[in-house]
mmCIF file of C-alpha atoms in Angstrom:
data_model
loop_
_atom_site.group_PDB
_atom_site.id
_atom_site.type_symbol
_atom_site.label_atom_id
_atom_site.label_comp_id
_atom_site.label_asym_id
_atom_site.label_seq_id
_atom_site.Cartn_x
_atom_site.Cartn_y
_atom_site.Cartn_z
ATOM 1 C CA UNK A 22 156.902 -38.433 196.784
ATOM 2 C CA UNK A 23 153.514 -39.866 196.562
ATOM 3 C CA UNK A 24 154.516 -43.025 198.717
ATOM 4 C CA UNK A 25 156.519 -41.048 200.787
ATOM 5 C CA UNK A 26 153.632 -39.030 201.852
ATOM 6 C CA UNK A 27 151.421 -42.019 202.379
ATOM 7 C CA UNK A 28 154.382 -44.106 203.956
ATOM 8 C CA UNK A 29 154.479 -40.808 206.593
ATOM 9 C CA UNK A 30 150.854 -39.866 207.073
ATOM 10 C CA UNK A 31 149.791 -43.791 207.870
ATOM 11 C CA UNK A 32 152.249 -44.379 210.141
ATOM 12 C CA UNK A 33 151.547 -41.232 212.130
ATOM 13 C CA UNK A 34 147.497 -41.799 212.153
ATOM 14 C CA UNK A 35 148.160 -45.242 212.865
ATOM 15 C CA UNK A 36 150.315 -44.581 215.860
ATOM 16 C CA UNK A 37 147.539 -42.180 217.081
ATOM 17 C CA UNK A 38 144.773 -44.819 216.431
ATOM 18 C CA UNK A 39 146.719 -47.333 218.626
ATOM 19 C CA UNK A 40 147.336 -45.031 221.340
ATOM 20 C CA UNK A 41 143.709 -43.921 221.662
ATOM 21 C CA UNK A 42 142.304 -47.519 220.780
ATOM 22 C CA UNK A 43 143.889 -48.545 224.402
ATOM 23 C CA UNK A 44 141.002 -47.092 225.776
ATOM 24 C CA UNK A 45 138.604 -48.914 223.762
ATOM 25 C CA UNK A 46 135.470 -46.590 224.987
ATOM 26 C CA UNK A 47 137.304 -43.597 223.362
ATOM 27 C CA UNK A 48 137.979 -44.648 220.268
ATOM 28 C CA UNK A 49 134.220 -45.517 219.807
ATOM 29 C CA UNK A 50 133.685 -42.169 220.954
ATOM 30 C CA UNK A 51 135.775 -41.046 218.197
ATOM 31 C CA UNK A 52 134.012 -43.197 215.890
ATOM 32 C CA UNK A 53 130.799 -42.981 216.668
ATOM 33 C CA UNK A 54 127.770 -45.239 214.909
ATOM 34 C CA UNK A 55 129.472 -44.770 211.294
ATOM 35 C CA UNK A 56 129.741 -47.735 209.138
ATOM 36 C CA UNK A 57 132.948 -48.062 208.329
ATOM 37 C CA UNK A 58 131.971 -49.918 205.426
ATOM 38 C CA UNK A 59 130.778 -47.030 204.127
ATOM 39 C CA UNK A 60 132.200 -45.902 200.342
ATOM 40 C CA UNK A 61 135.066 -42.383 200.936
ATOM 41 C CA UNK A 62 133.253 -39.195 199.961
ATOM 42 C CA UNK A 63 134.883 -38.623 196.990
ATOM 43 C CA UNK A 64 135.780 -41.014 196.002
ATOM 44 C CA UNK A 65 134.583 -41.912 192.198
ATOM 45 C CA UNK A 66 132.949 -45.109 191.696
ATOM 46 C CA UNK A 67 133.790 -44.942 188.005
ATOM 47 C CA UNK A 68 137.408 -44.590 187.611
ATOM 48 C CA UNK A 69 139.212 -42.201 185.258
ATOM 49 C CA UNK A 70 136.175 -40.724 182.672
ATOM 50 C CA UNK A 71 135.900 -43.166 179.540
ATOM 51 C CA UNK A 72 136.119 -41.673 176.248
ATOM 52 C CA UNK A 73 132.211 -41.475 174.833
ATOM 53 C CA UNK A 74 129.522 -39.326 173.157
ATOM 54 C CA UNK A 75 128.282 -36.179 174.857
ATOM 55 C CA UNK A 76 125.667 -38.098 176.042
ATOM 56 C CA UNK A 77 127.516 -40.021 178.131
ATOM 57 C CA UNK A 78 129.404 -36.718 179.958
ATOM 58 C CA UNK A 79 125.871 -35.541 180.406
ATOM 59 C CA UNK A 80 124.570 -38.798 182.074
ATOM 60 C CA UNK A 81 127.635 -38.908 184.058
ATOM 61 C CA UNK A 82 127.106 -35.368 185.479
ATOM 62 C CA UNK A 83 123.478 -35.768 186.187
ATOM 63 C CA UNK A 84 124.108 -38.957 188.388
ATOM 64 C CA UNK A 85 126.965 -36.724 190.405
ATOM 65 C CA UNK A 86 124.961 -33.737 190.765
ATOM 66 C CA UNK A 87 121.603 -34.989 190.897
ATOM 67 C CA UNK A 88 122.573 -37.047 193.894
ATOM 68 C CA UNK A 89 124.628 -35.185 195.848
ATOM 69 C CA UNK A 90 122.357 -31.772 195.019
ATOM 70 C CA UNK A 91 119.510 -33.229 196.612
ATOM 71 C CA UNK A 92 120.785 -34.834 199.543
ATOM 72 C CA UNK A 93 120.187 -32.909 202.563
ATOM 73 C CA UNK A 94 121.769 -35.273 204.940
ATOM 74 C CA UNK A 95 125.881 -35.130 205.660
ATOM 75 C CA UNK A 96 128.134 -32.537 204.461
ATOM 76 C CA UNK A 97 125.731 -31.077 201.635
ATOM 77 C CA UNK A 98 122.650 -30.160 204.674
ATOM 78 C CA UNK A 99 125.488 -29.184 207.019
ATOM 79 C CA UNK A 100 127.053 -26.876 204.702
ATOM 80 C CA UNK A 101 123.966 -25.387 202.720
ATOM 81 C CA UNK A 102 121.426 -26.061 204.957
ATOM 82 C CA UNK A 103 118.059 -25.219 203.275
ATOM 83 C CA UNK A 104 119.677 -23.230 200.110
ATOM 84 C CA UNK A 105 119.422 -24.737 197.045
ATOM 85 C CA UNK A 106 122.622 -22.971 195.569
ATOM 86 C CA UNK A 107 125.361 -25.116 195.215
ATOM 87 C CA UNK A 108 128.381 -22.966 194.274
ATOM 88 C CA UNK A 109 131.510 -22.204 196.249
ATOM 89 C CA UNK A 110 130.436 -18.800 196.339
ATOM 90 C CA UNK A 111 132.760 -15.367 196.594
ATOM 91 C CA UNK A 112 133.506 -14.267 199.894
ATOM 92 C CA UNK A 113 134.719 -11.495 202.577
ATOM 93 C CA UNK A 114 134.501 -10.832 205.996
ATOM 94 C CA UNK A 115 131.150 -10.218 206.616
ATOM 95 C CA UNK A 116 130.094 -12.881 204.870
ATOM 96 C CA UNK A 117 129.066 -16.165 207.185
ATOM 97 C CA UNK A 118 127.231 -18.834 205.021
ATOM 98 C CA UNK A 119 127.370 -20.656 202.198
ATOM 99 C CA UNK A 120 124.039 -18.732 201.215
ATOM 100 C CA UNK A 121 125.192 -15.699 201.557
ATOM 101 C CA UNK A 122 128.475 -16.498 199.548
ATOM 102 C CA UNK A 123 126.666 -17.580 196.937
ATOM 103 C CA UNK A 124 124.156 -14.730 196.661
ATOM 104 C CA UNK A 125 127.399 -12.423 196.415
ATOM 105 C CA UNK A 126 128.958 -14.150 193.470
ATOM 106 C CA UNK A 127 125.551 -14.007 191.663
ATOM 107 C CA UNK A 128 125.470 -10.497 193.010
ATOM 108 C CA UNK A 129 128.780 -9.282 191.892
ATOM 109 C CA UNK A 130 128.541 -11.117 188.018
ATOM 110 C CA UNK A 131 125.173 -8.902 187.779
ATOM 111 C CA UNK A 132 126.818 -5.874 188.698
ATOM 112 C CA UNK A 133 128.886 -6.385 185.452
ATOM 113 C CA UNK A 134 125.303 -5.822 183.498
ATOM 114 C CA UNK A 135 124.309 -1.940 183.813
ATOM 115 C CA UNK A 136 121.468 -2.168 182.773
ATOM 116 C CA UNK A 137 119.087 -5.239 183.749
ATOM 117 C CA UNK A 138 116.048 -5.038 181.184
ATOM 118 C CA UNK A 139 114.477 -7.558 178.819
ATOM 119 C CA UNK A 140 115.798 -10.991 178.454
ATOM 120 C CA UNK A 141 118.565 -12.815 180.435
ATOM 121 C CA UNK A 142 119.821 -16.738 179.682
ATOM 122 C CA UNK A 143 120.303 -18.489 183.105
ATOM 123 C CA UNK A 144 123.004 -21.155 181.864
ATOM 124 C CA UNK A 145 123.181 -24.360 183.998
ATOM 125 C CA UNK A 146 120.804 -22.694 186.143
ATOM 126 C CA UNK A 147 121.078 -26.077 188.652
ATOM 127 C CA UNK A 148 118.450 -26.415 191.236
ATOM 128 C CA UNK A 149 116.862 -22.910 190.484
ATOM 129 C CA UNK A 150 118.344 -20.685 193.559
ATOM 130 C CA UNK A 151 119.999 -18.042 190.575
ATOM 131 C CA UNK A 152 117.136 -18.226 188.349
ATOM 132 C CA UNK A 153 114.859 -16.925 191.529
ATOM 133 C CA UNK A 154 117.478 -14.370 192.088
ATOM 134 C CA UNK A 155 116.842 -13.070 188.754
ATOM 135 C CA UNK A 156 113.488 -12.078 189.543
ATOM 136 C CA UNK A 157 114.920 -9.225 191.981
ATOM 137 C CA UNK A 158 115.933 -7.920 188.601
ATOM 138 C CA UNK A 159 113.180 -9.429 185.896
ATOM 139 C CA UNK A 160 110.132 -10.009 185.246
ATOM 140 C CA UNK A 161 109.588 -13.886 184.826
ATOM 141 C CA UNK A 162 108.598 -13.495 181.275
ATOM 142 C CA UNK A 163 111.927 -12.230 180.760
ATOM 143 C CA UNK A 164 114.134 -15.032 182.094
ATOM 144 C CA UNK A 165 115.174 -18.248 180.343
ATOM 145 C CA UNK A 166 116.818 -20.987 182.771
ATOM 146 C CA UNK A 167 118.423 -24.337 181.060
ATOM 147 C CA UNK A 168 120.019 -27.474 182.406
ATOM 148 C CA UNK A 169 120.990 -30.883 181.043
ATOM 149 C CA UNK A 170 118.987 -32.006 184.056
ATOM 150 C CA UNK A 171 115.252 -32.604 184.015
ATOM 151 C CA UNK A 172 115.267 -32.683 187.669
ATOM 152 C CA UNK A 173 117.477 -29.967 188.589
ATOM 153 C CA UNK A 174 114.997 -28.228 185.568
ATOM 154 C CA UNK A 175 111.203 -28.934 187.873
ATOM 155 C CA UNK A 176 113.293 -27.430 190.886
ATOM 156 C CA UNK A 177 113.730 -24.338 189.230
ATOM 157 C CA UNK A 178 110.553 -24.120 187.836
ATOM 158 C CA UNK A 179 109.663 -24.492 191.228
ATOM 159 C CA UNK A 180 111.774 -22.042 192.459
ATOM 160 C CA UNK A 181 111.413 -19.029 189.703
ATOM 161 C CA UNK A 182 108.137 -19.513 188.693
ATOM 162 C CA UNK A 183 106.658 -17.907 185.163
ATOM 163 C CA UNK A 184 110.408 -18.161 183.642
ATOM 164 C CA UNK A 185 110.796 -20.420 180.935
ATOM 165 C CA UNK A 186 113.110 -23.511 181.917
ATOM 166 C CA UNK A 187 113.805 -26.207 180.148
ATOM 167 C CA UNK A 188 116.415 -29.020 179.266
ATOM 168 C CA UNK A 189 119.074 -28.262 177.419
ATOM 169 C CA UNK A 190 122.852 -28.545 176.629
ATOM 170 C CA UNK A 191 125.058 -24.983 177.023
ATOM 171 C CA UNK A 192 127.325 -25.799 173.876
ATOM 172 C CA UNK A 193 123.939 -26.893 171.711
ATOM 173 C CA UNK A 194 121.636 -23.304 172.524
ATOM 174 C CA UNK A 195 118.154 -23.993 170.050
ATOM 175 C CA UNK A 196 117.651 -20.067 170.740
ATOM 176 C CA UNK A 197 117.591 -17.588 167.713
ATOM 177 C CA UNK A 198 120.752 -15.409 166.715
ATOM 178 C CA UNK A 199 120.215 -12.578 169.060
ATOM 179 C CA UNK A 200 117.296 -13.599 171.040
ATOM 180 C CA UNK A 201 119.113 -12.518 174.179
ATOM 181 C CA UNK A 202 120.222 -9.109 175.677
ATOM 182 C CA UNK A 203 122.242 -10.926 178.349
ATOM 183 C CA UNK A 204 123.952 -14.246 179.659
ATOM 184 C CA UNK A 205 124.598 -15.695 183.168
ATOM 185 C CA UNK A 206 126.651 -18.759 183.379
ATOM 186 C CA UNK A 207 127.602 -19.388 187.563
ATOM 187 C CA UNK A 208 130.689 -22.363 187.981
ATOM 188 C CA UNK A 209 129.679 -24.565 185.101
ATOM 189 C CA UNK A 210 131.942 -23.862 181.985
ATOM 190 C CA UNK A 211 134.795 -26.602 183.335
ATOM 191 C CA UNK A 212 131.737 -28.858 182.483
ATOM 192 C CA UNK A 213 131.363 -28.398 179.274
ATOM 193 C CA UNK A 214 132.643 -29.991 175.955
ATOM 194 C CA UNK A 215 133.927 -27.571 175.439
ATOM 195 C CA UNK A 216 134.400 -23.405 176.767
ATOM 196 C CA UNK A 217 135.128 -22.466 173.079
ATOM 197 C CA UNK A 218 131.551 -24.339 171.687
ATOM 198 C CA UNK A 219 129.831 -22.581 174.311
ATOM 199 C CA UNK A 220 131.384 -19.209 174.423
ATOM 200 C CA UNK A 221 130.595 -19.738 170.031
ATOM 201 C CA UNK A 222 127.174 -20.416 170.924
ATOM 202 C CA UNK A 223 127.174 -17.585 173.366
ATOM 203 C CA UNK A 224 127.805 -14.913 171.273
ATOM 204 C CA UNK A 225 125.515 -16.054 168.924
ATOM 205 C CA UNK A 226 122.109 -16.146 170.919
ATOM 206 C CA UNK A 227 123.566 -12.506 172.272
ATOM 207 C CA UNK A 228 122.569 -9.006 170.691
ATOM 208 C CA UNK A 229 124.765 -6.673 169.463
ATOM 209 C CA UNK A 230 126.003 -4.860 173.144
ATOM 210 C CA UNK A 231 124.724 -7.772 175.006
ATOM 211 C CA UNK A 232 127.178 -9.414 177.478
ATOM 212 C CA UNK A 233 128.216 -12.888 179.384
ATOM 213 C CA UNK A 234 128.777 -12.919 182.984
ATOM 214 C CA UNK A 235 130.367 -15.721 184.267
ATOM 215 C CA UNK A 236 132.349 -17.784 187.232
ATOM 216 C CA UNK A 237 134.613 -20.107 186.348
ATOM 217 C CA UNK A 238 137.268 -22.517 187.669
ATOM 218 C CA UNK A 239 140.338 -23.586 186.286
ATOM 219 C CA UNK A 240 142.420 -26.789 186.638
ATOM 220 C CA UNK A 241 146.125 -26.916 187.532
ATOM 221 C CA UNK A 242 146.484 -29.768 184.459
ATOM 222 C CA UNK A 243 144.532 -30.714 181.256
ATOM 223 C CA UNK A 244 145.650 -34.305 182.928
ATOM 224 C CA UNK A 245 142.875 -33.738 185.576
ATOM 225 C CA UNK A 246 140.025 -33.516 182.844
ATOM 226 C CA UNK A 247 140.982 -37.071 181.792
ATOM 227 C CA UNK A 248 140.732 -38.067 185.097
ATOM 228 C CA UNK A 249 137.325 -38.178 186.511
ATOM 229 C CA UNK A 250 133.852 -39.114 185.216
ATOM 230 C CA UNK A 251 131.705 -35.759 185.122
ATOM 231 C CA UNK A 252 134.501 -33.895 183.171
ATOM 232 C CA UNK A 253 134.791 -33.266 179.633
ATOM 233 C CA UNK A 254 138.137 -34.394 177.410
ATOM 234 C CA UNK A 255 141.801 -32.284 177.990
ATOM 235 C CA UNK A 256 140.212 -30.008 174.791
ATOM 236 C CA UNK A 257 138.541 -27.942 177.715
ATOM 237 C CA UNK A 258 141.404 -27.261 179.784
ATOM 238 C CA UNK A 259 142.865 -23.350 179.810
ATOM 239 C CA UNK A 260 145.825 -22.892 181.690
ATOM 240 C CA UNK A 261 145.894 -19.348 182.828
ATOM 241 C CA UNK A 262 144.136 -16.235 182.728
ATOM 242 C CA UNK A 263 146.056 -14.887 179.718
ATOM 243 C CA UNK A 264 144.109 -18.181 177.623
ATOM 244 C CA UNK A 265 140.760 -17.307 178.746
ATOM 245 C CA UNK A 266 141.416 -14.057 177.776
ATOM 246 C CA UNK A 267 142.482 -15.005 174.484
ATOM 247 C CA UNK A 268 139.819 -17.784 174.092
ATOM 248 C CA UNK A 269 137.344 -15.133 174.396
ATOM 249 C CA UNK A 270 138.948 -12.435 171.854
ATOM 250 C CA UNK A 271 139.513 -15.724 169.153
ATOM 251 C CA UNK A 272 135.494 -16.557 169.551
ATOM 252 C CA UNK A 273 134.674 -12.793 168.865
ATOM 253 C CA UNK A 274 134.056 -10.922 172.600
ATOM 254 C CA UNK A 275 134.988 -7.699 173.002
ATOM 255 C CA UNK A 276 135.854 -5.877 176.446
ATOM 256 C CA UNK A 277 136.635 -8.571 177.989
ATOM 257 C CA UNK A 278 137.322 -8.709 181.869
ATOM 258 C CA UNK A 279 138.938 -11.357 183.462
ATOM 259 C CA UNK A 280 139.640 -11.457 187.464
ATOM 260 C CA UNK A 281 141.221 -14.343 189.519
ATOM 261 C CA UNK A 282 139.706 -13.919 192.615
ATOM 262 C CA UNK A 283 140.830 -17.926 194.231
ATOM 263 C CA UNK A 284 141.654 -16.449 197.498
ATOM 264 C CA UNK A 285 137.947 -14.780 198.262
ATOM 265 C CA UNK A 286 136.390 -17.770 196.063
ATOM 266 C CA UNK A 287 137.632 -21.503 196.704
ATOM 267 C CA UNK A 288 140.411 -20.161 199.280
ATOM 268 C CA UNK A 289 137.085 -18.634 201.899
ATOM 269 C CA UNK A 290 135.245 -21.620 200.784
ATOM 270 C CA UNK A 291 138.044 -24.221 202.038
ATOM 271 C CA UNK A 292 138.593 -22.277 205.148
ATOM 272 C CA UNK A 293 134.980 -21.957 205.986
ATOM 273 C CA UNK A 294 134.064 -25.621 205.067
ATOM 274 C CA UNK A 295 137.484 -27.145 207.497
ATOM 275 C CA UNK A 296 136.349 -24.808 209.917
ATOM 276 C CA UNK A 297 132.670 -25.846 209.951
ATOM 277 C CA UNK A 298 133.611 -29.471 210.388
ATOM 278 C CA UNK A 299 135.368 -29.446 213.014
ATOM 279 C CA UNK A 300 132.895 -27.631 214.938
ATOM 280 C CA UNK A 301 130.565 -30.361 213.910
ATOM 281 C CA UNK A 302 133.345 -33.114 215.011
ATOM 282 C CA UNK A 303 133.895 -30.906 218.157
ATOM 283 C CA UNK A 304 129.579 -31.282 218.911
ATOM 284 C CA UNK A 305 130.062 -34.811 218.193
ATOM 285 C CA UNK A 306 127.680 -34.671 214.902
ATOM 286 C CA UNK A 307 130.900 -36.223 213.068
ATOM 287 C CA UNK A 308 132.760 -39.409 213.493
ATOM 288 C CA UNK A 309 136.489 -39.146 212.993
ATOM 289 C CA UNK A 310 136.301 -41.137 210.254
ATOM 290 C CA UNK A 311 133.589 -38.638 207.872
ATOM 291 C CA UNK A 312 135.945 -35.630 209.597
ATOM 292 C CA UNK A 313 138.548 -37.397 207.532
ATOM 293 C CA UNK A 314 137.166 -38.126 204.533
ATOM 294 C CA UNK A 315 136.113 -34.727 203.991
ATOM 295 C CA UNK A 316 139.316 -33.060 205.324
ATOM 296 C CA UNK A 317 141.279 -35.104 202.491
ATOM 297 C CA UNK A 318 138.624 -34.304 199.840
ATOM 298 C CA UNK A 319 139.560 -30.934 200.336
ATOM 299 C CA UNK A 320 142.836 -30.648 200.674
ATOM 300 C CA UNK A 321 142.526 -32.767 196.836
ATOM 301 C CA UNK A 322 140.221 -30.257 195.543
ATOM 302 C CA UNK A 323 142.684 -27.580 196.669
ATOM 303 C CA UNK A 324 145.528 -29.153 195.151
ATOM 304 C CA UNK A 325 143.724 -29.689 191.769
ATOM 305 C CA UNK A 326 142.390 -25.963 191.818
ATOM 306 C CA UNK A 327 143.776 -23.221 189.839
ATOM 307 C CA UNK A 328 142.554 -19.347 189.242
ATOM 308 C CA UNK A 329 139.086 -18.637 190.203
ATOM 309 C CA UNK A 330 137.278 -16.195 187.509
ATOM 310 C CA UNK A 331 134.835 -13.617 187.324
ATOM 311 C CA UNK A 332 134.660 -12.740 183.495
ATOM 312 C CA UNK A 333 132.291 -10.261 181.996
ATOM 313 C CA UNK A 334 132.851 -9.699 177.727
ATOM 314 C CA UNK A 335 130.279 -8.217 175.414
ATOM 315 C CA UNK A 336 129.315 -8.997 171.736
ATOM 316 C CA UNK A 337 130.383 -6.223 169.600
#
């Protein structure tokens, strides 16, 4: 099927390309001052992710995210603009931006805490743009931020100033048995090695009543862990909602919610990011050839992408 597709879809853009390339003015319209030398978004440089330390997944996810976080150029500025969230966000009608999605996701996990008092763990806090959030709710004495990533770490000390960030692994916490009253943890669990040393390590730093609120993304295989660089081993890989569910009752939550929300999360996101780009190709800010590449990292990423979760579970 796989060569069948490609056998079909390179004919047909090939056919196209000829047909417009008779023109030869048009199809440098189409093109545009790209350099076609230029490596596919998406693609990874690395191959399938080698078997190593913990070290080495956390090296491998800082290059990824470190670069493309930062970049304000090509589809990250188009996209985000000047935010510095970088989540897929949770989505409805009203909503129009990526900033705004993303503000509603962190939104919606808090409303799972009733009461927002004393401290809160900001888990892969990234560039800082949740941590800041926080302070709607906090006082910055009250809020802990941690990363694996010095650099994504001085951004959010930038961003949430007073709070106390600092580098440090989600499955390795240094914090006290019940030092906190609550947890946030926004799209970065399918990152670590593993869900069930974090969610552990969780419920340890938690107090009695405290909760975790938390987005996460699922994978349609345990096969697509193994295959690229800035994911951890197959061990990580829950199949359904049902697991997580159970995951979480085996570590020791109680109460635990579990939603699959993939139409309002990735489903929005994909429709507002295909959408967006063709505008841009439309204005003639994209060449055909970076409309491409992004259309077909997309339709991967939706291929590969299973249930979207909002969980909430408390420490008895």
């Amino acid at each position: 099927m796989k060569d069948q597709l490609k056998e079909r879809l390179f004919a047909s853009i090939s056919a196209q390309i000829d047909a417009i390339g008779y023109v030869p003015q048009d199809i440098a319209k189409m093109v545009g001052d790209v350099p076609l030398s230029s490596e596919a978004l998406g693609r990874s440089p690395e191959g399938p992710a080698p078997v190593g330390e913990p070290a080495d997944l956390a090296r491998r996810i800082n290059g990824f995210y470190d670069a493309s976080f930062y970049a304000r150029d090509g589809l990250t500025g188009m996209l985000v603009g000047e935010s510095d969230y970088r989540n897929i966000g949770y989505w409805n009608e009203s909503t129009v931006n990526q900033q705004q999605a993303s503000e509603r996701l962190q939104d919606t996990l808090l409303d799972f805490i009733p009461e927002k008092t004393r401290r809160i763990l900001d888990v892969a806090c990234g560039m800082g743009a949740s941590t800041r959030r926080l302070l709607r709710h906090y006082p910055p004495q009250d809020v802990w931020a941690i990363n694996i990533s010095e650099k994504q770490v001085v951004s959010t000390r930038q961003n949430a100033p007073g709070c106390h960030a600092q580098v440090m692994n989600a499955v390795e916490l240094t914090f006290d048995d019940s030092f906190f009253d609550n947890i946030l943890c926004i799209e970065a669990a399918f990152h670590f090695e593993t869900r069930r040393k974090f969610l552990e390590q969780a419920l340890r730093v938690l107090k009695p009543g405290g909760r975790l609120v938390l987005s996460d993304v699922l994978f349609t295989s345990a096969a697509r862990l193994e295959q690229y660089p800035i994911f951890p081993s197959a061990q990580n890989h829950l199949a359904s909602v049902d697991e997580y569910r159970a995951l979480l009752a085996d570590v020791g939550f109680a109460d635990a919610v579990v939603k699959d929300l993939r139409d309002e999360i990735w489903g929005a996101h994909f429709l507002h990011v295909v959408d967006r780009i063709h505008r841009e190709f439309y204005r003639g800010k994209l060449s055909v050839v970076h409309l491409t590449e992004i259309l077909w990292t997309y339709y991967h990423l939706n291929a590969i992408t299973g249930p979207c979760l909002l969980v909430c579970a408390q420490k008895p």
